[in-house]
Amino acid sequence: MATDNSAKKAIYGLLGKDIDYSFSRSYFTEKFKREQRTDAVYVNFDLQDLTELHEVLKTQNLSGMNVTIPYKEKVFPFLSTLDPVAEKIGAVNTIALTPQGLKGYNTDAYGFEQSLLPHLHSTRGKALVLGSGGASKAVCYILKQLGFKLDRVSRDREKTGMNYQDLEEKGLGGYQVVVNTTPLGTFPDVETKPSIPYSTISSNCLGFDLIYNPDKTAFLKAFEQAGASIQNGLAMLEFQAEKAWEIWQQHRIS
């Protein structure tokens, strides 16, 4: 488990499993350096089991946490309160430490919305979300809030109402937005991508991949080749990180 030698620094960190490298640690380390925040440090709390969180919470000067897979939903029993948006979504990726205990937030939703909006036209059509994990819940919440008619697909039809075989028969032509929330295509497995009928992509569609490494996944390349617009997950991550920072600072002030 990661620790810091300076007892005076505010400790922020990422809860996850097998997270030797993380966007969050890299992003906040650079942010603190850029803003000359010598009073703060960001570390990874790499937990093989979430029961280890009890020890993490004893960390001196712990000031805020992000949460990644597989704990975005499993962390709920540790929380005293939930932000209304996180409660509606059913997944948490940011935790603030308050006098009343741990409070869960979902800044994935904010990050997705802010990175999606520049691509949208005034009319809202149909959107398709690939995957059924914690991140997909935030994506679905925002798409519904923005007025999209939503379809979801995963390997398990019972979870999402449609599986990949169903999608092969239906095609992608009717969708304005297709979002990949699965890990397929993440480095180093850069040649993999979800099994969907890419030949039916409309040039009026936006292909959105939550993956940021590589910056252009095989999924996005297929959409680009079809003449569609594309967006990777980097901007979403940056937006959600800044929103998390804003939340942590509000609680430190209060």
Coordinates of C-alpha atoms in Angstrom, one line a residue:
M1 CA 0.0 0.0 0.0
A2 CA 1.3 3.4 -0.9
T3 CA 2.2 5.9 1.9
D4 CA 4.0 9.2 2.2
N5 CA 6.8 10.1 4.6
S6 CA 5.6 13.6 5.3
A7 CA 3.0 13.8 8.0
K8 CA 2.1 17.4 7.1
K9 CA 0.9 16.8 3.6
A10 CA -2.7 16.3 2.6
I11 CA -3.0 12.8 1.3
Y12 CA -5.3 12.1 -1.7
G13 CA -5.5 8.7 -3.4
L14 CA -7.0 6.2 -5.7
L15 CA -8.9 3.1 -4.5
G16 CA -8.6 0.3 -7.0
K17 CA -7.1 -3.1 -7.7
D18 CA -4.0 -3.8 -9.8
I19 CA -3.4 -0.1 -10.4
D20 CA 0.4 0.1 -10.7
Y21 CA -0.2 2.9 -13.2
S22 CA -3.2 5.2 -12.9
F23 CA -4.4 8.3 -14.8
S24 CA -5.4 9.9 -11.4
R25 CA -2.0 9.7 -9.8
S26 CA -0.2 11.0 -12.9
Y27 CA -2.7 13.8 -13.3
F28 CA -2.7 15.0 -9.7
T29 CA 1.0 14.7 -9.3
E30 CA 1.5 17.0 -12.4
K31 CA -1.3 19.3 -11.1
F32 CA 0.4 19.7 -7.7
K33 CA 3.7 20.3 -9.4
R34 CA 2.3 22.9 -11.8
E35 CA 0.4 24.7 -9.1
Q36 CA 3.3 24.4 -6.6
R37 CA 1.1 22.5 -4.2
T38 CA 3.9 21.2 -1.9
D39 CA 1.3 20.6 0.8
A40 CA -0.4 17.7 -1.1
V41 CA 0.5 14.3 -2.5
Y42 CA -1.5 11.7 -4.5
V43 CA -0.9 8.0 -4.1
N44 CA -2.4 4.7 -5.2
F45 CA -4.2 2.5 -2.6
D46 CA -4.0 -0.8 -4.5
L47 CA -6.3 -3.1 -2.6
Q48 CA -6.7 -6.8 -3.4
D49 CA -9.8 -6.8 -1.2
L50 CA -12.0 -3.9 -0.2
T51 CA -11.8 -4.9 3.5
E52 CA -8.3 -3.3 3.4
L53 CA -10.1 0.0 3.1
H54 CA -10.4 0.0 6.9
E55 CA -6.6 0.4 7.1
V56 CA -6.5 3.1 4.4
L57 CA -8.9 5.2 6.4
K58 CA -6.4 5.3 9.2
T59 CA -4.0 7.2 6.9
Q60 CA -2.9 10.4 8.6
N61 CA -4.2 13.6 6.8
L62 CA -6.2 11.5 4.3
S63 CA -8.2 14.3 2.5
G64 CA -10.0 12.6 -0.4
M65 CA -10.2 9.6 -2.6
N66 CA -11.0 8.5 -6.2
V67 CA -12.5 5.1 -6.8
T68 CA -11.9 2.9 -9.9
I69 CA -12.8 -0.7 -10.9
P70 CA -13.7 -3.0 -9.3
Y71 CA -14.9 -0.9 -6.3
K72 CA -17.2 1.8 -7.8
E73 CA -20.2 -0.1 -6.5
K74 CA -18.7 -2.3 -3.8
V75 CA -17.6 0.8 -1.8
F76 CA -21.2 1.7 -0.9
P77 CA -21.3 0.0 2.5
F78 CA -18.4 2.2 3.7
L79 CA -20.2 5.4 2.9
S80 CA -22.2 7.4 5.4
T81 CA -24.0 9.7 2.8
L82 CA -24.4 9.9 -1.0
D83 CA -24.6 12.9 -3.3
P84 CA -28.0 12.7 -5.0
V85 CA -26.5 12.2 -8.5
A86 CA -24.3 9.3 -7.2
E87 CA -27.3 7.7 -5.6
K88 CA -29.3 7.9 -8.8
I89 CA -26.4 6.4 -10.9
G90 CA -25.6 3.7 -8.4
A91 CA -21.8 4.1 -8.6
V92 CA -19.2 6.2 -6.9
N93 CA -15.9 7.4 -8.2
T94 CA -15.1 10.2 -5.7
I95 CA -15.1 10.1 -1.9
A96 CA -15.0 13.1 0.4
L97 CA -14.1 12.9 4.1
T98 CA -16.7 14.9 6.1
P99 CA -17.4 15.2 9.8
Q100 CA -20.4 12.9 9.3
G101 CA -18.2 10.2 7.6
L102 CA -17.4 9.3 4.0
K103 CA -19.6 10.9 1.3
G104 CA -19.8 9.4 -2.1
Y105 CA -20.0 11.4 -5.4
N106 CA -20.0 10.5 -9.1
T107 CA -17.9 12.9 -11.1
D108 CA -17.7 10.5 -14.1
A109 CA -21.1 11.8 -15.0
Y110 CA -19.9 15.4 -15.1
G111 CA -16.8 14.5 -17.0
F112 CA -18.7 12.5 -19.6
E113 CA -21.3 15.3 -20.1
Q114 CA -18.6 18.0 -20.5
S115 CA -16.6 16.1 -23.0
L116 CA -19.8 15.0 -24.9
L117 CA -21.6 18.4 -25.2
P118 CA -19.2 19.9 -27.9
H119 CA -20.1 17.1 -30.3
L120 CA -23.9 17.3 -30.0
H121 CA -26.4 19.0 -32.2
S122 CA -29.7 20.5 -31.0
T123 CA -31.7 17.3 -31.9
R124 CA -31.4 14.2 -29.7
G125 CA -31.8 10.8 -31.3
K126 CA -30.8 7.4 -30.1
A127 CA -27.7 6.4 -28.2
L128 CA -26.0 3.0 -27.7
V129 CA -23.9 2.1 -24.7
L130 CA -21.6 -0.9 -24.8
G131 CA -21.0 -2.5 -21.4
S132 CA -22.7 -2.7 -18.0
G133 CA -20.1 -1.7 -15.4
G134 CA -19.9 1.2 -13.0
A135 CA -18.8 3.7 -15.7
S136 CA -21.6 2.7 -18.0
K137 CA -24.1 3.8 -15.3
A138 CA -22.8 7.3 -15.3
V139 CA -22.8 7.4 -19.1
C140 CA -26.4 6.2 -19.3
Y141 CA -27.5 8.7 -16.6
I142 CA -26.2 11.6 -18.7
L143 CA -27.5 10.4 -22.0
K144 CA -31.0 10.1 -20.5
Q145 CA -30.6 13.6 -18.9
L146 CA -29.7 15.0 -22.3
G147 CA -32.8 13.5 -23.9
F148 CA -31.5 10.5 -25.8
K149 CA -33.4 7.3 -26.3
L150 CA -31.1 4.7 -24.9
D151 CA -30.1 1.2 -25.8
R152 CA -27.6 -0.8 -23.9
V153 CA -25.7 -3.9 -24.9
S154 CA -23.5 -6.4 -23.1
R155 CA -22.7 -10.1 -23.2
D156 CA -25.6 -10.7 -20.8
R157 CA -29.0 -9.8 -22.3
E158 CA -30.6 -9.9 -18.9
K159 CA -28.4 -7.0 -17.7
T160 CA -28.9 -4.7 -20.6
G161 CA -31.9 -6.0 -22.6
M162 CA -29.7 -6.7 -25.7
N163 CA -26.6 -8.8 -26.3
Y164 CA -24.0 -8.5 -29.1
Q165 CA -25.8 -11.0 -31.3
D166 CA -29.0 -8.9 -31.1
L167 CA -26.9 -5.9 -32.2
E168 CA -25.5 -7.7 -35.2
E169 CA -29.0 -8.2 -36.4
K170 CA -30.1 -4.6 -35.6
G171 CA -27.1 -2.7 -36.9
L172 CA -25.7 0.7 -35.9
G173 CA -27.4 2.9 -38.5
G174 CA -30.0 4.4 -36.2
Y175 CA -27.6 5.7 -33.5
Q176 CA -26.4 9.2 -33.1
V177 CA -23.9 8.3 -30.3
V178 CA -22.2 5.0 -29.6
V179 CA -20.2 4.8 -26.4
N180 CA -17.7 2.0 -25.5
T181 CA -17.5 1.6 -21.7
T182 CA -15.8 -1.8 -21.9
P183 CA -12.0 -2.2 -21.4
L184 CA -11.6 -3.8 -24.8
G185 CA -8.8 -2.0 -26.7
T186 CA -6.9 -0.7 -23.7
F187 CA -3.1 -0.8 -23.9
P188 CA -1.4 -3.3 -24.4
D189 CA -4.3 -5.1 -26.2
V190 CA -4.7 -2.3 -28.7
E191 CA -6.0 -4.5 -31.6
T192 CA -9.1 -5.7 -29.7
K193 CA -12.5 -4.0 -29.9
P194 CA -16.1 -4.7 -29.1
S195 CA -17.8 -7.2 -31.5
I196 CA -20.3 -4.9 -33.1
P197 CA -21.4 -4.4 -36.8
Y198 CA -18.9 -1.6 -37.7
S199 CA -19.9 -1.8 -41.4
T200 CA -23.3 -0.3 -40.5
I201 CA -21.9 2.9 -38.8
S202 CA -23.5 6.1 -40.0
S203 CA -21.2 9.0 -40.9
N204 CA -23.5 11.2 -38.7
C205 CA -22.6 9.2 -35.7
L206 CA -20.2 10.0 -32.8
G207 CA -18.0 7.1 -31.6
F208 CA -17.0 7.8 -28.0
D209 CA -14.5 5.5 -26.2
L210 CA -13.9 5.9 -22.4
I211 CA -10.4 4.5 -23.0
Y212 CA -7.6 7.0 -23.2
N213 CA -4.6 4.8 -23.7
P214 CA -4.1 4.4 -26.7
D215 CA -5.5 7.8 -27.7
K216 CA -7.1 6.2 -30.7
T217 CA -8.4 2.7 -30.1
A218 CA -9.3 0.1 -32.7
F219 CA -13.0 1.0 -31.9
L220 CA -12.4 4.7 -32.6
K221 CA -10.4 3.9 -35.8
A222 CA -13.4 1.9 -37.1
F223 CA -15.7 4.9 -36.6
E224 CA -13.2 7.3 -38.1
Q225 CA -12.9 5.1 -41.2
A226 CA -16.7 5.2 -41.6
G227 CA -16.6 9.0 -41.6
A228 CA -18.0 9.4 -38.1
S229 CA -16.8 11.8 -35.4
I230 CA -14.7 10.3 -32.6
Q231 CA -13.8 11.2 -29.0
N232 CA -11.6 9.3 -26.5
G233 CA -11.8 9.3 -22.8
L234 CA -9.0 11.7 -21.9
A235 CA -11.1 14.9 -21.6
M236 CA -13.7 13.0 -19.6
L237 CA -11.0 12.0 -17.1
E238 CA -9.6 15.5 -16.9
F239 CA -13.0 17.0 -16.2
Q240 CA -14.0 14.4 -13.6
A241 CA -10.6 14.9 -11.9
E242 CA -11.0 18.6 -11.6
K243 CA -14.6 18.2 -10.3
A244 CA -13.3 15.7 -7.7
W245 CA -10.7 18.3 -6.6
E246 CA -13.3 21.0 -6.3
I247 CA -15.4 18.7 -4.1
W248 CA -12.4 17.8 -1.8
Q249 CA -11.5 21.5 -1.4
Q250 CA -15.1 22.4 -0.5
H251 CA -15.1 19.9 2.3
R252 CA -11.7 21.0 3.5
I253 CA -12.9 24.6 3.7
S254 CA -16.1 23.6 5.5

